PDB file of C-alpha atoms in Angstrom:
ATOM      1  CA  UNK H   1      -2.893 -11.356  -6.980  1.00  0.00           C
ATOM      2  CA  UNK H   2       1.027 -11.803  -6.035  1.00  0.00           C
ATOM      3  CA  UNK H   3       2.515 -11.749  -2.924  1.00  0.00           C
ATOM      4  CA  UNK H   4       5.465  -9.915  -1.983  1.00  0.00           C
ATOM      5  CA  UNK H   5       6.955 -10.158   1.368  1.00  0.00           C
ATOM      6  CA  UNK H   6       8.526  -6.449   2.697  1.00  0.00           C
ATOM      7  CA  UNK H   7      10.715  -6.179   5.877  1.00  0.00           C
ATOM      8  CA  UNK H   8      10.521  -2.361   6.776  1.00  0.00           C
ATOM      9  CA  UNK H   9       9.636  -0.157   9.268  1.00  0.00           C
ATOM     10  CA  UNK H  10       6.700   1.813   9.756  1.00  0.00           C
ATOM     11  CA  UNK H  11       6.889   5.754   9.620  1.00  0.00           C
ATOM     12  CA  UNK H  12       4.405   8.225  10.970  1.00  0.00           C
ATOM     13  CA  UNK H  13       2.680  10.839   9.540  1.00  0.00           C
ATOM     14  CA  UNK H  14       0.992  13.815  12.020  1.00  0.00           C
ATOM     15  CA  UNK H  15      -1.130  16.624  10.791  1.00  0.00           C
ATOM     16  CA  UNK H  16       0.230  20.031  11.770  1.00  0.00           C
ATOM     17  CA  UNK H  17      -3.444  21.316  12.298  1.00  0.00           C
ATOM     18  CA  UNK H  18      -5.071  18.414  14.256  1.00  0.00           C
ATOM     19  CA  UNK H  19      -4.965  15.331  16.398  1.00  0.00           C
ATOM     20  CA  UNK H  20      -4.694  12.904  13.714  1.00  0.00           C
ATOM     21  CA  UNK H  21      -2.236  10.769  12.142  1.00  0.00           C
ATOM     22  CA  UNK H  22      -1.307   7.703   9.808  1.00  0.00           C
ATOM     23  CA  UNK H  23       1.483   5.072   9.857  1.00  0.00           C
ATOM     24  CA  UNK H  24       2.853   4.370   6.506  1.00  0.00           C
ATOM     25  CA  UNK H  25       5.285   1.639   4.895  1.00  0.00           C
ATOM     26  CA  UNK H  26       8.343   2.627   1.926  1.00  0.00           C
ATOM     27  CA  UNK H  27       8.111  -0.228  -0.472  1.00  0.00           C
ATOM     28  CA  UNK H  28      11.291  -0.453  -2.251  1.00  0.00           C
ATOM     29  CA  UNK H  29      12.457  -3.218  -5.151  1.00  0.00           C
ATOM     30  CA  UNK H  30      11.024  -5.605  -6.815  1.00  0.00           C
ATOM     31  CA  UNK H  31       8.054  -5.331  -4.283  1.00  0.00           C
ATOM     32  CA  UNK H  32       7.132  -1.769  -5.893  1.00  0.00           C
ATOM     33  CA  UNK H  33       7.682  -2.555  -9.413  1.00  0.00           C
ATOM     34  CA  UNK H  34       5.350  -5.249  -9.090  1.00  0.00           C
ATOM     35  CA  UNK H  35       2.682  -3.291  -7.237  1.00  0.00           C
ATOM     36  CA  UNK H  36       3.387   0.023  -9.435  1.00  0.00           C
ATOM     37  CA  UNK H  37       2.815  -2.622 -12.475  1.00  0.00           C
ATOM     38  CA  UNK H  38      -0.338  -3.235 -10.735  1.00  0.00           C
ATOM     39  CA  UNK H  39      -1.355  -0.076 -10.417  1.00  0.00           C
ATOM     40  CA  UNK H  40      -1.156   1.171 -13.645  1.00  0.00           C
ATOM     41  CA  UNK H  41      -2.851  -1.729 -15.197  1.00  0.00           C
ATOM     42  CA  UNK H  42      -5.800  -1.325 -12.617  1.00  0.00           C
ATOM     43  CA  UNK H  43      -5.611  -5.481 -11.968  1.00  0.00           C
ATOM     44  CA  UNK H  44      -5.818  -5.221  -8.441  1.00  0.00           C
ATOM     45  CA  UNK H  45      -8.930  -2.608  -8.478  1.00  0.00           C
ATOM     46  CA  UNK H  46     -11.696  -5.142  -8.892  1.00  0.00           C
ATOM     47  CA  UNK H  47     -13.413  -3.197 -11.906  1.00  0.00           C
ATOM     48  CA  UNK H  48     -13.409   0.237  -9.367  1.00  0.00           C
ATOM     49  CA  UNK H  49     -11.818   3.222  -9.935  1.00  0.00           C
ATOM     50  CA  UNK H  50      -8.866   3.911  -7.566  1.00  0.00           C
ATOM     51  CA  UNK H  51      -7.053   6.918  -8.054  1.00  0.00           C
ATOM     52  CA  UNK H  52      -4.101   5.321  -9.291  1.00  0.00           C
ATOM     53  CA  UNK H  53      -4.199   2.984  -6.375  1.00  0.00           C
ATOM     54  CA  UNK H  54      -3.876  -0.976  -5.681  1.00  0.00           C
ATOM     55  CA  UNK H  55      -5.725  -2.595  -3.874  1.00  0.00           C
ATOM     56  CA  UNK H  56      -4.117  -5.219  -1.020  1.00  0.00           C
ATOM     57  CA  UNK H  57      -4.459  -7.312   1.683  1.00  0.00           C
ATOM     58  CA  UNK H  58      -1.513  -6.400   4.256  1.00  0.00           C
ATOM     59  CA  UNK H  59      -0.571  -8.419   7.221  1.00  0.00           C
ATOM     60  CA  UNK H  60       1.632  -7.562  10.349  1.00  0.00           C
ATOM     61  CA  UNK H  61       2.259 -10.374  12.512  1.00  0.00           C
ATOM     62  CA  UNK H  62      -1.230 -11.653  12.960  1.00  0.00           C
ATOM     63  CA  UNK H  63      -3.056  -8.916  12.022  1.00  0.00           C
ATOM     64  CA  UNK H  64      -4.182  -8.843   8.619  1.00  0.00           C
ATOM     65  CA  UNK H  65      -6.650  -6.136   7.120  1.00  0.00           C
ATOM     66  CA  UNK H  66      -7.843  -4.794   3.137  1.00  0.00           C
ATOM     67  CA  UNK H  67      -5.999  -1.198   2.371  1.00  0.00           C
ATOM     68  CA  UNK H  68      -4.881   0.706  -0.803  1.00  0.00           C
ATOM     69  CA  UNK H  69      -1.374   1.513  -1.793  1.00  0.00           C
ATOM     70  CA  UNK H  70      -0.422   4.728  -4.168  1.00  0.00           C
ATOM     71  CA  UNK H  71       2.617   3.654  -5.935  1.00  0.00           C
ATOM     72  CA  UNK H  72       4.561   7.046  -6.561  1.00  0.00           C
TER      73      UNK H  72
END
């Protein structure tokens, strides 16, 4: 797996209809063409189907936790 290092803020998402809502990232550059790459070759999905997604392992500060990204 590669590692790309992205500097950008976060962005929230809140559903209209309930209490919930998600924080999201923009990857831009060379970051995106290398996870979009990803993506479509399905070498980050670990032999499971993903819905076009990548699998990654994202870190903020010392937090680090196993998520998806849909490259668009």
């Amino acid at each position: 797996m590669e590692d790309f290092t992205v500097t950008t803020a976060l962005w929230r998402w809140q559903s209209a209809t309930a209490p919930a809502a998600w924080f999201f990232v923009t990857i831009a550059g060379e970051a995106a063409d290398g996870i979009r790459m990803a993506a479509m070759t399905g070498q980050w999905l670990d032999g499971r189907k993903g819905f076009g997604s990548a699998r990654v392992e994202a870190n903020i500060g010392g937090t680090r936790w196993k998520t998806s990204v849909f490259p668009h």
